């Protein structure tokens, strides 16, 4: 008969039947199939399982059930010992219940008071057997198939954790490298964008110095030379008033000491230095990647802010005449 019928006639579960089979309490015949073996349970197997079920209803341990099946002639003594054991357990449980009922534990408001009241109880009760001799064989009630399945699942879990750990480490490394590369690229781009584009231009016309003016321009102290330029480079009839900052540092200091109001110079040299990003925004970059000279010179004449921020007066060319300012 098949296991389904055996379970129906004995009241046992499939798991219990397989467990008793692995313990050697029954020995069904195996019918080989393509992918697995089917078990054919005999009437003898059924009778043994029914007896096992009855003995288990009496709380008889599986090991002692096996002893009864192996030596039926000793079953009487074994079952009597089991009965005495049950009586002992019953007395222990009954005695514990009576002591608990006698103790006034309802008024114990904390663990210290509860412990003190329990210590006053004079009783011969012993620790339960699992506390004296712990049973760590909790997998003994599993079939070999179930144990293998649990072991397989545990091994899969360990491998999964290792894979996840390796994956996290790999992703972390890739992310770190990506961020480092992105940071480097960003740094290089910022550095490139902030790098100045420079040009030097010599302007030949009359530059009459009206005055040198010291002050703060765009966050730093500088000296500006106020010129009267003629002819007007923008085509006006009157000379053009134009202010140009002197170079910073020693060069500007020397130039400032050498220039005097009222002098007229036949030409000057101007340097322009502007960050690449701002030059691109102002469309001042030529196709060759350098500053467009014509556009820059136009801004020098027409945009005082551009002139004050990005240009410097490097030198003046000596003139052949000096005029007094009114």
PDB file of C-alpha atoms in Angstrom:
ATOM      1  CA  UNK A   1       0.000   0.000   0.000  1.00  0.00           C
ATOM      2  CA  UNK A   2       1.045   3.613  -0.495  1.00  0.00           C
ATOM      3  CA  UNK A   3       2.011   6.019   2.245  1.00  0.00           C
ATOM      4  CA  UNK A   4      -1.238   7.957   1.898  1.00  0.00           C
ATOM      5  CA  UNK A   5      -3.296   4.915   2.938  1.00  0.00           C
ATOM      6  CA  UNK A   6      -0.861   4.136   5.764  1.00  0.00           C
ATOM      7  CA  UNK A   7      -1.289   7.642   7.151  1.00  0.00           C
ATOM      8  CA  UNK A   8      -5.061   7.404   6.959  1.00  0.00           C
ATOM      9  CA  UNK A   9      -5.139   4.055   8.821  1.00  0.00           C
ATOM     10  CA  UNK A  10      -2.594   4.924  11.505  1.00  0.00           C
ATOM     11  CA  UNK A  11      -3.224   8.636  12.035  1.00  0.00           C
ATOM     12  CA  UNK A  12       0.496   9.316  11.565  1.00  0.00           C
ATOM     13  CA  UNK A  13       1.862  12.018   9.282  1.00  0.00           C
ATOM     14  CA  UNK A  14       4.073  11.324   6.269  1.00  0.00           C
ATOM     15  CA  UNK A  15       6.965  12.850   8.154  1.00  0.00           C
ATOM     16  CA  UNK A  16       6.427  10.550  11.136  1.00  0.00           C
ATOM     17  CA  UNK A  17       6.224   7.455   8.898  1.00  0.00           C
ATOM     18  CA  UNK A  18       9.460   8.409   7.107  1.00  0.00           C
ATOM     19  CA  UNK A  19      11.135   9.146  10.447  1.00  0.00           C
ATOM     20  CA  UNK A  20      10.240   5.701  11.858  1.00  0.00           C
ATOM     21  CA  UNK A  21      11.467   4.157   8.623  1.00  0.00           C
ATOM     22  CA  UNK A  22      14.850   5.888   8.988  1.00  0.00           C
ATOM     23  CA  UNK A  23      15.041   4.746  12.614  1.00  0.00           C
ATOM     24  CA  UNK A  24      14.660   1.184  11.333  1.00  0.00           C
ATOM     25  CA  UNK A  25      11.285   0.535  12.982  1.00  0.00           C
ATOM     26  CA  UNK A  26       9.709  -0.465   9.639  1.00  0.00           C
ATOM     27  CA  UNK A  27      11.180  -1.676   6.348  1.00  0.00           C
ATOM     28  CA  UNK A  28       8.889  -1.051   3.335  1.00  0.00           C
ATOM     29  CA  UNK A  29       9.841  -2.353  -0.080  1.00  0.00           C
ATOM     30  CA  UNK A  30      11.248   0.154  -2.572  1.00  0.00           C
ATOM     31  CA  UNK A  31       9.921   0.358  -6.112  1.00  0.00           C
ATOM     32  CA  UNK A  32      12.542   2.030  -8.346  1.00  0.00           C
ATOM     33  CA  UNK A  33      11.113   4.730 -10.605  1.00  0.00           C
ATOM     34  CA  UNK A  34      12.670   7.016 -13.172  1.00  0.00           C
ATOM     35  CA  UNK A  35      13.378   9.935 -10.854  1.00  0.00           C
ATOM     36  CA  UNK A  36      12.764   8.537  -7.354  1.00  0.00           C
ATOM     37  CA  UNK A  37      11.860   5.428  -5.350  1.00  0.00           C
ATOM     38  CA  UNK A  38       8.284   4.670  -4.277  1.00  0.00           C
ATOM     39  CA  UNK A  39       7.667   2.724  -1.068  1.00  0.00           C
ATOM     40  CA  UNK A  40       5.261  -0.178  -0.836  1.00  0.00           C
ATOM     41  CA  UNK A  41       4.120  -0.731   2.763  1.00  0.00           C
ATOM     42  CA  UNK A  42       3.068  -4.205   3.763  1.00  0.00           C
ATOM     43  CA  UNK A  43       0.443  -5.277   6.292  1.00  0.00           C
ATOM     44  CA  UNK A  44       3.284  -6.018   8.714  1.00  0.00           C
ATOM     45  CA  UNK A  45       4.547  -2.475   8.317  1.00  0.00           C
ATOM     46  CA  UNK A  46       1.024  -1.203   8.949  1.00  0.00           C
ATOM     47  CA  UNK A  47       0.657  -3.286  12.153  1.00  0.00           C
ATOM     48  CA  UNK A  48       4.037  -2.103  13.438  1.00  0.00           C
ATOM     49  CA  UNK A  49       3.123   1.516  12.736  1.00  0.00           C
ATOM     50  CA  UNK A  50      -0.201   1.112  14.522  1.00  0.00           C
ATOM     51  CA  UNK A  51       1.643  -0.313  17.538  1.00  0.00           C
ATOM     52  CA  UNK A  52       4.170   2.503  17.387  1.00  0.00           C
ATOM     53  CA  UNK A  53       1.328   5.027  17.344  1.00  0.00           C
ATOM     54  CA  UNK A  54      -0.305   3.430  20.416  1.00  0.00           C
ATOM     55  CA  UNK A  55       3.008   3.381  22.318  1.00  0.00           C
ATOM     56  CA  UNK A  56       3.679   7.007  21.417  1.00  0.00           C
ATOM     57  CA  UNK A  57       0.247   7.979  22.800  1.00  0.00           C
ATOM     58  CA  UNK A  58       1.560   6.646  26.135  1.00  0.00           C
ATOM     59  CA  UNK A  59       4.450   9.194  25.946  1.00  0.00           C
ATOM     60  CA  UNK A  60       6.979   6.394  25.374  1.00  0.00           C
ATOM     61  CA  UNK A  61      10.234   7.770  23.896  1.00  0.00           C
ATOM     62  CA  UNK A  62      11.150   6.622  20.391  1.00  0.00           C
ATOM     63  CA  UNK A  63      14.258   4.841  21.700  1.00  0.00           C
ATOM     64  CA  UNK A  64      12.122   2.751  24.053  1.00  0.00           C
ATOM     65  CA  UNK A  65       9.571   2.112  21.286  1.00  0.00           C
ATOM     66  CA  UNK A  66      12.438   0.630  19.277  1.00  0.00           C
ATOM     67  CA  UNK A  67      13.437  -1.499  22.291  1.00  0.00           C
ATOM     68  CA  UNK A  68       9.869  -2.873  22.574  1.00  0.00           C
ATOM     69  CA  UNK A  69       9.772  -3.761  18.876  1.00  0.00           C
ATOM     70  CA  UNK A  70      13.202  -5.385  19.082  1.00  0.00           C
ATOM     71  CA  UNK A  71      12.513  -7.456  22.236  1.00  0.00           C
ATOM     72  CA  UNK A  72       8.754  -7.841  22.785  1.00  0.00           C
ATOM     73  CA  UNK A  73       9.400 -10.239  25.695  1.00  0.00           C
ATOM     74  CA  UNK A  74      10.891  -7.364  27.696  1.00  0.00           C
ATOM     75  CA  UNK A  75       8.081  -4.954  26.914  1.00  0.00           C
ATOM     76  CA  UNK A  76       6.319  -5.557  30.260  1.00  0.00           C
ATOM     77  CA  UNK A  77       9.262  -4.489  32.401  1.00  0.00           C
ATOM     78  CA  UNK A  78      10.052  -1.564  30.127  1.00  0.00           C
ATOM     79  CA  UNK A  79       6.466  -0.266  30.219  1.00  0.00           C
ATOM     80  CA  UNK A  80       6.310  -0.648  34.014  1.00  0.00           C
ATOM     81  CA  UNK A  81       9.437   1.459  34.366  1.00  0.00           C
ATOM     82  CA  UNK A  82       7.879   4.004  32.040  1.00  0.00           C
ATOM     83  CA  UNK A  83       4.729   4.033  34.172  1.00  0.00           C
ATOM     84  CA  UNK A  84       6.781   4.702  37.328  1.00  0.00           C
ATOM     85  CA  UNK A  85       8.589   7.486  35.543  1.00  0.00           C
ATOM     86  CA  UNK A  86       5.287   9.059  34.552  1.00  0.00           C
ATOM     87  CA  UNK A  87       4.096   8.784  38.152  1.00  0.00           C
ATOM     88  CA  UNK A  88       7.269  10.520  39.365  1.00  0.00           C
ATOM     89  CA  UNK A  89       6.799  13.258  36.831  1.00  0.00           C
ATOM     90  CA  UNK A  90       3.182  13.574  37.821  1.00  0.00           C
ATOM     91  CA  UNK A  91       4.079  13.856  41.503  1.00  0.00           C
ATOM     92  CA  UNK A  92       6.736  16.451  40.726  1.00  0.00           C
ATOM     93  CA  UNK A  93       4.280  18.509  38.732  1.00  0.00           C
ATOM     94  CA  UNK A  94       1.539  18.109  41.341  1.00  0.00           C
ATOM     95  CA  UNK A  95       3.954  19.062  44.138  1.00  0.00           C
ATOM     96  CA  UNK A  96       5.123  22.118  42.209  1.00  0.00           C
ATOM     97  CA  UNK A  97       1.493  23.167  41.667  1.00  0.00           C
ATOM     98  CA  UNK A  98       0.665  22.801  45.357  1.00  0.00           C
ATOM     99  CA  UNK A  99       3.689  24.854  46.458  1.00  0.00           C
ATOM    100  CA  UNK A 100       2.813  27.593  43.975  1.00  0.00           C
ATOM    101  CA  UNK A 101      -0.738  27.699  45.265  1.00  0.00           C
ATOM    102  CA  UNK A 102       0.449  27.948  48.885  1.00  0.00           C
ATOM    103  CA  UNK A 103       2.884  30.814  48.228  1.00  0.00           C
ATOM    104  CA  UNK A 104       1.595  34.375  48.289  1.00  0.00           C
ATOM    105  CA  UNK A 105       3.280  35.663  45.149  1.00  0.00           C
ATOM    106  CA  UNK A 106       0.695  38.214  44.045  1.00  0.00           C
ATOM    107  CA  UNK A 107       2.134  40.962  46.246  1.00  0.00           C
ATOM    108  CA  UNK A 108       5.704  40.627  44.928  1.00  0.00           C
ATOM    109  CA  UNK A 109       6.216  43.902  43.094  1.00  0.00           C
ATOM    110  CA  UNK A 110       9.774  43.323  41.894  1.00  0.00           C
ATOM    111  CA  UNK A 111      12.246  40.543  41.136  1.00  0.00           C
ATOM    112  CA  UNK A 112      14.067  40.877  44.454  1.00  0.00           C
ATOM    113  CA  UNK A 113      10.870  40.362  46.463  1.00  0.00           C
ATOM    114  CA  UNK A 114       9.807  37.481  44.202  1.00  0.00           C
ATOM    115  CA  UNK A 115      13.206  35.788  44.654  1.00  0.00           C
ATOM    116  CA  UNK A 116      13.043  36.285  48.460  1.00  0.00           C
ATOM    117  CA  UNK A 117       9.601  34.679  48.733  1.00  0.00           C
ATOM    118  CA  UNK A 118      10.577  31.748  46.542  1.00  0.00           C
ATOM    119  CA  UNK A 119      13.712  31.150  48.642  1.00  0.00           C
ATOM    120  CA  UNK A 120      11.549  30.787  51.779  1.00  0.00           C
ATOM    121  CA  UNK A 121       9.612  27.942  50.174  1.00  0.00           C
ATOM    122  CA  UNK A 122      11.007  24.731  51.631  1.00  0.00           C
ATOM    123  CA  UNK A 123      10.377  22.055  49.019  1.00  0.00           C
ATOM    124  CA  UNK A 124      12.303  19.019  47.730  1.00  0.00           C
ATOM    125  CA  UNK A 125      11.692  19.787  44.059  1.00  0.00           C
ATOM    126  CA  UNK A 126      14.595  19.159  41.691  1.00  0.00           C
ATOM    127  CA  UNK A 127      15.645  20.863  38.491  1.00  0.00           C
ATOM    128  CA  UNK A 128      14.001  19.388  35.380  1.00  0.00           C
ATOM    129  CA  UNK A 129      16.115  16.913  33.451  1.00  0.00           C
ATOM    130  CA  UNK A 130      16.764  19.194  30.444  1.00  0.00           C
ATOM    131  CA  UNK A 131      18.387  21.707  32.837  1.00  0.00           C
ATOM    132  CA  UNK A 132      20.594  19.034  34.378  1.00  0.00           C
ATOM    133  CA  UNK A 133      21.393  17.202  31.151  1.00  0.00           C
ATOM    134  CA  UNK A 134      20.601  19.477  28.198  1.00  0.00           C
ATOM    135  CA  UNK A 135      19.401  17.791  25.045  1.00  0.00           C
ATOM    136  CA  UNK A 136      21.145  19.342  22.082  1.00  0.00           C
ATOM    137  CA  UNK A 137      19.892  16.726  19.619  1.00  0.00           C
ATOM    138  CA  UNK A 138      16.942  18.722  18.431  1.00  0.00           C
ATOM    139  CA  UNK A 139      17.534  17.532  14.877  1.00  0.00           C
ATOM    140  CA  UNK A 140      17.125  13.910  15.917  1.00  0.00           C
ATOM    141  CA  UNK A 141      13.404  14.144  15.228  1.00  0.00           C
ATOM    142  CA  UNK A 142      14.080  15.075  11.609  1.00  0.00           C
ATOM    143  CA  UNK A 143      14.387  12.609   8.807  1.00  0.00           C
ATOM    144  CA  UNK A 144      17.663  12.331   6.946  1.00  0.00           C
ATOM    145  CA  UNK A 145      16.023  14.031   3.985  1.00  0.00           C
ATOM    146  CA  UNK A 146      14.954  16.947   6.152  1.00  0.00           C
ATOM    147  CA  UNK A 147      18.389  17.216   7.747  1.00  0.00           C
ATOM    148  CA  UNK A 148      20.029  17.220   4.317  1.00  0.00           C
ATOM    149  CA  UNK A 149      17.574  19.878   3.168  1.00  0.00           C
ATOM    150  CA  UNK A 150      18.330  22.020   6.221  1.00  0.00           C
ATOM    151  CA  UNK A 151      22.062  21.576   5.704  1.00  0.00           C
ATOM    152  CA  UNK A 152      21.660  22.448   2.020  1.00  0.00           C
ATOM    153  CA  UNK A 153      19.669  25.562   2.885  1.00  0.00           C
ATOM    154  CA  UNK A 154      22.232  26.570   5.507  1.00  0.00           C
ATOM    155  CA  UNK A 155      25.083  26.067   3.032  1.00  0.00           C
ATOM    156  CA  UNK A 156      23.181  28.080   0.426  1.00  0.00           C
ATOM    157  CA  UNK A 157      22.645  30.834   2.973  1.00  0.00           C
ATOM    158  CA  UNK A 158      26.357  30.957   3.782  1.00  0.00           C
ATOM    159  CA  UNK A 159      27.287  31.006   0.101  1.00  0.00           C
ATOM    160  CA  UNK A 160      24.677  33.700  -0.525  1.00  0.00           C
ATOM    161  CA  UNK A 161      26.106  35.832   2.264  1.00  0.00           C
ATOM    162  CA  UNK A 162      29.616  35.392   0.854  1.00  0.00           C
ATOM    163  CA  UNK A 163      28.399  36.344  -2.618  1.00  0.00           C
ATOM    164  CA  UNK A 164      26.598  39.387  -1.268  1.00  0.00           C
ATOM    165  CA  UNK A 165      29.701  40.392   0.693  1.00  0.00           C
ATOM    166  CA  UNK A 166      31.927  40.011  -2.371  1.00  0.00           C
ATOM    167  CA  UNK A 167      29.382  41.894  -4.471  1.00  0.00           C
ATOM    168  CA  UNK A 168      29.212  44.714  -1.940  1.00  0.00           C
ATOM    169  CA  UNK A 169      33.006  44.922  -1.821  1.00  0.00           C
ATOM    170  CA  UNK A 170      33.192  44.920  -5.613  1.00  0.00           C
ATOM    171  CA  UNK A 171      30.459  47.535  -5.950  1.00  0.00           C
ATOM    172  CA  UNK A 172      32.086  49.598  -3.223  1.00  0.00           C
ATOM    173  CA  UNK A 173      35.425  49.436  -5.028  1.00  0.00           C
ATOM    174  CA  UNK A 174      33.850  50.318  -8.365  1.00  0.00           C
ATOM    175  CA  UNK A 175      31.916  53.172  -6.769  1.00  0.00           C
ATOM    176  CA  UNK A 176      35.039  54.468  -5.041  1.00  0.00           C
ATOM    177  CA  UNK A 177      37.012  54.338  -8.289  1.00  0.00           C
ATOM    178  CA  UNK A 178      34.156  55.987 -10.178  1.00  0.00           C
ATOM    179  CA  UNK A 179      33.888  58.766  -7.620  1.00  0.00           C
ATOM    180  CA  UNK A 180      37.659  59.235  -7.619  1.00  0.00           C
ATOM    181  CA  UNK A 181      37.735  59.394 -11.411  1.00  0.00           C
ATOM    182  CA  UNK A 182      34.774  61.767 -11.461  1.00  0.00           C
ATOM    183  CA  UNK A 183      36.413  63.931  -8.807  1.00  0.00           C
ATOM    184  CA  UNK A 184      39.671  63.990 -10.747  1.00  0.00           C
ATOM    185  CA  UNK A 185      37.880  64.812 -13.980  1.00  0.00           C
ATOM    186  CA  UNK A 186      35.887  67.542 -12.247  1.00  0.00           C
ATOM    187  CA  UNK A 187      39.030  68.953 -10.672  1.00  0.00           C
ATOM    188  CA  UNK A 188      40.822  68.968 -13.997  1.00  0.00           C
ATOM    189  CA  UNK A 189      37.824  70.552 -15.693  1.00  0.00           C
ATOM    190  CA  UNK A 190      37.548  73.254 -13.022  1.00  0.00           C
ATOM    191  CA  UNK A 191      41.268  73.877 -13.235  1.00  0.00           C
ATOM    192  CA  UNK A 192      41.031  74.062 -17.005  1.00  0.00           C
ATOM    193  CA  UNK A 193      38.048  76.410 -16.844  1.00  0.00           C
ATOM    194  CA  UNK A 194      39.750  78.631 -14.307  1.00  0.00           C
ATOM    195  CA  UNK A 195      43.032  78.731 -16.229  1.00  0.00           C
ATOM    196  CA  UNK A 196      43.467  82.197 -17.700  1.00  0.00           C
ATOM    197  CA  UNK A 197      43.730  83.039 -21.364  1.00  0.00           C
ATOM    198  CA  UNK A 198      46.270  85.819 -21.832  1.00  0.00           C
ATOM    199  CA  UNK A 199      47.273  88.293 -24.517  1.00  0.00           C
ATOM    200  CA  UNK A 200      49.473  91.367 -24.745  1.00  0.00           C
ATOM    201  CA  UNK A 201      48.622  94.295 -26.963  1.00  0.00           C
ATOM    202  CA  UNK A 202      50.593  97.429 -27.827  1.00  0.00           C
ATOM    203  CA  UNK A 203      48.473 100.503 -28.525  1.00  0.00           C
ATOM    204  CA  UNK A 204      50.073 103.364 -30.451  1.00  0.00           C
ATOM    205  CA  UNK A 205      48.436 106.792 -29.969  1.00  0.00           C
ATOM    206  CA  UNK A 206      48.671 109.703 -27.566  1.00  0.00           C
ATOM    207  CA  UNK A 207      47.947 108.774 -23.953  1.00  0.00           C
ATOM    208  CA  UNK A 208      47.959 111.814 -21.676  1.00  0.00           C
ATOM    209  CA  UNK A 209      48.018 110.823 -17.990  1.00  0.00           C
ATOM    210  CA  UNK A 210      45.442 112.844 -16.105  1.00  0.00           C
ATOM    211  CA  UNK A 211      46.010 111.237 -12.687  1.00  0.00           C
ATOM    212  CA  UNK A 212      46.876 108.051 -10.778  1.00  0.00           C
ATOM    213  CA  UNK A 213      44.104 106.953  -8.461  1.00  0.00           C
ATOM    214  CA  UNK A 214      44.527 104.376  -5.672  1.00  0.00           C
ATOM    215  CA  UNK A 215      41.441 102.482  -4.475  1.00  0.00           C
ATOM    216  CA  UNK A 216      39.572  99.172  -4.140  1.00  0.00           C
ATOM    217  CA  UNK A 217      38.375  97.705  -7.377  1.00  0.00           C
ATOM    218  CA  UNK A 218      36.531  94.384  -7.423  1.00  0.00           C
ATOM    219  CA  UNK A 219      37.715  93.256  -4.009  1.00  0.00           C
ATOM    220  CA  UNK A 220      41.373  94.325  -4.070  1.00  0.00           C
ATOM    221  CA  UNK A 221      43.370  97.490  -3.809  1.00  0.00           C
ATOM    222  CA  UNK A 222      44.809  98.695  -7.102  1.00  0.00           C
ATOM    223  CA  UNK A 223      46.135 101.798  -8.808  1.00  0.00           C
ATOM    224  CA  UNK A 224      44.268 103.050 -11.859  1.00  0.00           C
ATOM    225  CA  UNK A 225      45.773 105.385 -14.426  1.00  0.00           C
ATOM    226  CA  UNK A 226      43.249 107.830 -15.870  1.00  0.00           C
ATOM    227  CA  UNK A 227      44.223 108.693 -19.473  1.00  0.00           C
ATOM    228  CA  UNK A 228      42.947 111.087 -22.062  1.00  0.00           C
ATOM    229  CA  UNK A 229      43.338 109.221 -25.359  1.00  0.00           C
ATOM    230  CA  UNK A 230      43.508 110.978 -28.700  1.00  0.00           C
ATOM    231  CA  UNK A 231      42.460 110.491 -31.284  1.00  0.00           C
ATOM    232  CA  UNK A 232      39.380 108.784 -29.867  1.00  0.00           C
ATOM    233  CA  UNK A 233      39.729 105.081 -30.898  1.00  0.00           C
ATOM    234  CA  UNK A 234      35.936 104.885 -31.045  1.00  0.00           C
ATOM    235  CA  UNK A 235      35.770 107.670 -33.626  1.00  0.00           C
ATOM    236  CA  UNK A 236      34.602 110.519 -31.396  1.00  0.00           C
ATOM    237  CA  UNK A 237      35.646 114.095 -31.954  1.00  0.00           C
ATOM    238  CA  UNK A 238      36.852 114.644 -28.379  1.00  0.00           C
ATOM    239  CA  UNK A 239      39.656 112.663 -26.663  1.00  0.00           C
ATOM    240  CA  UNK A 240      38.448 109.507 -24.894  1.00  0.00           C
ATOM    241  CA  UNK A 241      38.657 109.337 -21.098  1.00  0.00           C
ATOM    242  CA  UNK A 242      40.003 105.899 -20.229  1.00  0.00           C
ATOM    243  CA  UNK A 243      41.094 104.264 -16.973  1.00  0.00           C
ATOM    244  CA  UNK A 244      43.502 101.344 -16.869  1.00  0.00           C
ATOM    245  CA  UNK A 245      44.783  99.472 -13.793  1.00  0.00           C
ATOM    246  CA  UNK A 246      48.511  99.137 -13.243  1.00  0.00           C
ATOM    247  CA  UNK A 247      50.124  95.716 -12.875  1.00  0.00           C
ATOM    248  CA  UNK A 248      50.341  94.279  -9.359  1.00  0.00           C
ATOM    249  CA  UNK A 249      53.567  93.856  -7.460  1.00  0.00           C
ATOM    250  CA  UNK A 250      56.975  95.323  -8.145  1.00  0.00           C
ATOM    251  CA  UNK A 251      56.294  96.028 -11.824  1.00  0.00           C
ATOM    252  CA  UNK A 252      53.273  98.182 -11.006  1.00  0.00           C
ATOM    253  CA  UNK A 253      55.116  99.960  -8.211  1.00  0.00           C
ATOM    254  CA  UNK A 254      58.022 100.887 -10.517  1.00  0.00           C
ATOM    255  CA  UNK A 255      55.630 102.052 -13.218  1.00  0.00           C
ATOM    256  CA  UNK A 256      53.645 104.133 -10.732  1.00  0.00           C
ATOM    257  CA  UNK A 257      56.845 105.878  -9.556  1.00  0.00           C
ATOM    258  CA  UNK A 258      57.867 106.635 -13.164  1.00  0.00           C
ATOM    259  CA  UNK A 259      54.569 108.151 -14.322  1.00  0.00           C
ATOM    260  CA  UNK A 260      53.483 111.731 -13.644  1.00  0.00           C
ATOM    261  CA  UNK A 261      50.271 113.572 -14.242  1.00  0.00           C
ATOM    262  CA  UNK A 262      50.324 115.726 -17.366  1.00  0.00           C
ATOM    263  CA  UNK A 263      52.784 113.511 -19.270  1.00  0.00           C
ATOM    264  CA  UNK A 264      51.814 112.280 -22.685  1.00  0.00           C
ATOM    265  CA  UNK A 265      53.017 108.921 -23.945  1.00  0.00           C
ATOM    266  CA  UNK A 266      53.216 107.806 -27.531  1.00  0.00           C
ATOM    267  CA  UNK A 267      51.994 104.323 -26.725  1.00  0.00           C
ATOM    268  CA  UNK A 268      51.347 101.768 -23.999  1.00  0.00           C
ATOM    269  CA  UNK A 269      51.448  98.007 -23.563  1.00  0.00           C
ATOM    270  CA  UNK A 270      48.366  96.313 -22.098  1.00  0.00           C
ATOM    271  CA  UNK A 271      48.033  92.705 -20.891  1.00  0.00           C
ATOM    272  CA  UNK A 272      44.693  90.933 -20.674  1.00  0.00           C
ATOM    273  CA  UNK A 273      44.156  87.831 -18.543  1.00  0.00           C
ATOM    274  CA  UNK A 274      40.647  86.332 -18.289  1.00  0.00           C
ATOM    275  CA  UNK A 275      39.517  82.875 -17.077  1.00  0.00           C
ATOM    276  CA  UNK A 276      38.665  80.534 -19.914  1.00  0.00           C
ATOM    277  CA  UNK A 277      35.091  80.049 -18.719  1.00  0.00           C
ATOM    278  CA  UNK A 278      34.346  83.775 -18.678  1.00  0.00           C
ATOM    279  CA  UNK A 279      36.090  84.234 -22.010  1.00  0.00           C
ATOM    280  CA  UNK A 280      33.842  81.537 -23.453  1.00  0.00           C
ATOM    281  CA  UNK A 281      30.730  83.182 -21.984  1.00  0.00           C
ATOM    282  CA  UNK A 282      31.756  86.509 -23.543  1.00  0.00           C
ATOM    283  CA  UNK A 283      32.554  84.747 -26.851  1.00  0.00           C
ATOM    284  CA  UNK A 284      36.118  86.034 -26.837  1.00  0.00           C
ATOM    285  CA  UNK A 285      37.811  82.781 -27.901  1.00  0.00           C
ATOM    286  CA  UNK A 286      38.893  82.499 -31.513  1.00  0.00           C
ATOM    287  CA  UNK A 287      38.883  79.296 -33.550  1.00  0.00           C
ATOM    288  CA  UNK A 288      42.552  78.703 -32.728  1.00  0.00           C
ATOM    289  CA  UNK A 289      41.708  78.582 -29.000  1.00  0.00           C
ATOM    290  CA  UNK A 290      43.339  81.915 -28.130  1.00  0.00           C
ATOM    291  CA  UNK A 291      41.734  85.234 -27.328  1.00  0.00           C
ATOM    292  CA  UNK A 292      40.271  87.123 -30.249  1.00  0.00           C
ATOM    293  CA  UNK A 293      42.432  90.279 -30.330  1.00  0.00           C
ATOM    294  CA  UNK A 294      39.872  92.478 -32.093  1.00  0.00           C
ATOM    295  CA  UNK A 295      37.038  91.621 -29.712  1.00  0.00           C
ATOM    296  CA  UNK A 296      39.245  92.061 -26.658  1.00  0.00           C
ATOM    297  CA  UNK A 297      40.510  95.471 -27.811  1.00  0.00           C
ATOM    298  CA  UNK A 298      36.935  96.596 -28.494  1.00  0.00           C
ATOM    299  CA  UNK A 299      35.954  95.657 -24.928  1.00  0.00           C
ATOM    300  CA  UNK A 300      38.997  97.485 -23.565  1.00  0.00           C
ATOM    301  CA  UNK A 301      37.712 100.722 -25.098  1.00  0.00           C
ATOM    302  CA  UNK A 302      33.972 100.239 -24.491  1.00  0.00           C
ATOM    303  CA  UNK A 303      33.594  98.232 -21.262  1.00  0.00           C
ATOM    304  CA  UNK A 304      35.155  99.916 -18.193  1.00  0.00           C
ATOM    305  CA  UNK A 305      34.292  96.939 -15.985  1.00  0.00           C
ATOM    306  CA  UNK A 306      36.057  94.493 -18.298  1.00  0.00           C
ATOM    307  CA  UNK A 307      39.090  96.803 -18.476  1.00  0.00           C
ATOM    308  CA  UNK A 308      39.297  97.199 -14.702  1.00  0.00           C
ATOM    309  CA  UNK A 309      38.889  93.472 -13.966  1.00  0.00           C
ATOM    310  CA  UNK A 310      40.942  91.734 -16.627  1.00  0.00           C
ATOM    311  CA  UNK A 311      43.564  94.171 -17.982  1.00  0.00           C
ATOM    312  CA  UNK A 312      46.755  95.749 -16.639  1.00  0.00           C
ATOM    313  CA  UNK A 313      49.069  98.488 -17.830  1.00  0.00           C
ATOM    314  CA  UNK A 314      52.509  96.910 -18.213  1.00  0.00           C
ATOM    315  CA  UNK A 315      54.563  99.804 -19.566  1.00  0.00           C
ATOM    316  CA  UNK A 316      54.422 103.143 -21.323  1.00  0.00           C
ATOM    317  CA  UNK A 317      56.482 104.321 -24.243  1.00  0.00           C
ATOM    318  CA  UNK A 318      58.331 107.594 -23.531  1.00  0.00           C
ATOM    319  CA  UNK A 319      56.920 110.713 -25.183  1.00  0.00           C
ATOM    320  CA  UNK A 320      58.724 113.664 -26.728  1.00  0.00           C
ATOM    321  CA  UNK A 321      56.592 116.276 -25.006  1.00  0.00           C
ATOM    322  CA  UNK A 322      55.111 117.142 -21.644  1.00  0.00           C
ATOM    323  CA  UNK A 323      51.966 119.227 -21.225  1.00  0.00           C
ATOM    324  CA  UNK A 324      50.733 120.811 -18.040  1.00  0.00           C
ATOM    325  CA  UNK A 325      47.268 119.978 -16.909  1.00  0.00           C
ATOM    326  CA  UNK A 326      45.026 122.880 -16.105  1.00  0.00           C
TER     327      UNK A 326
END
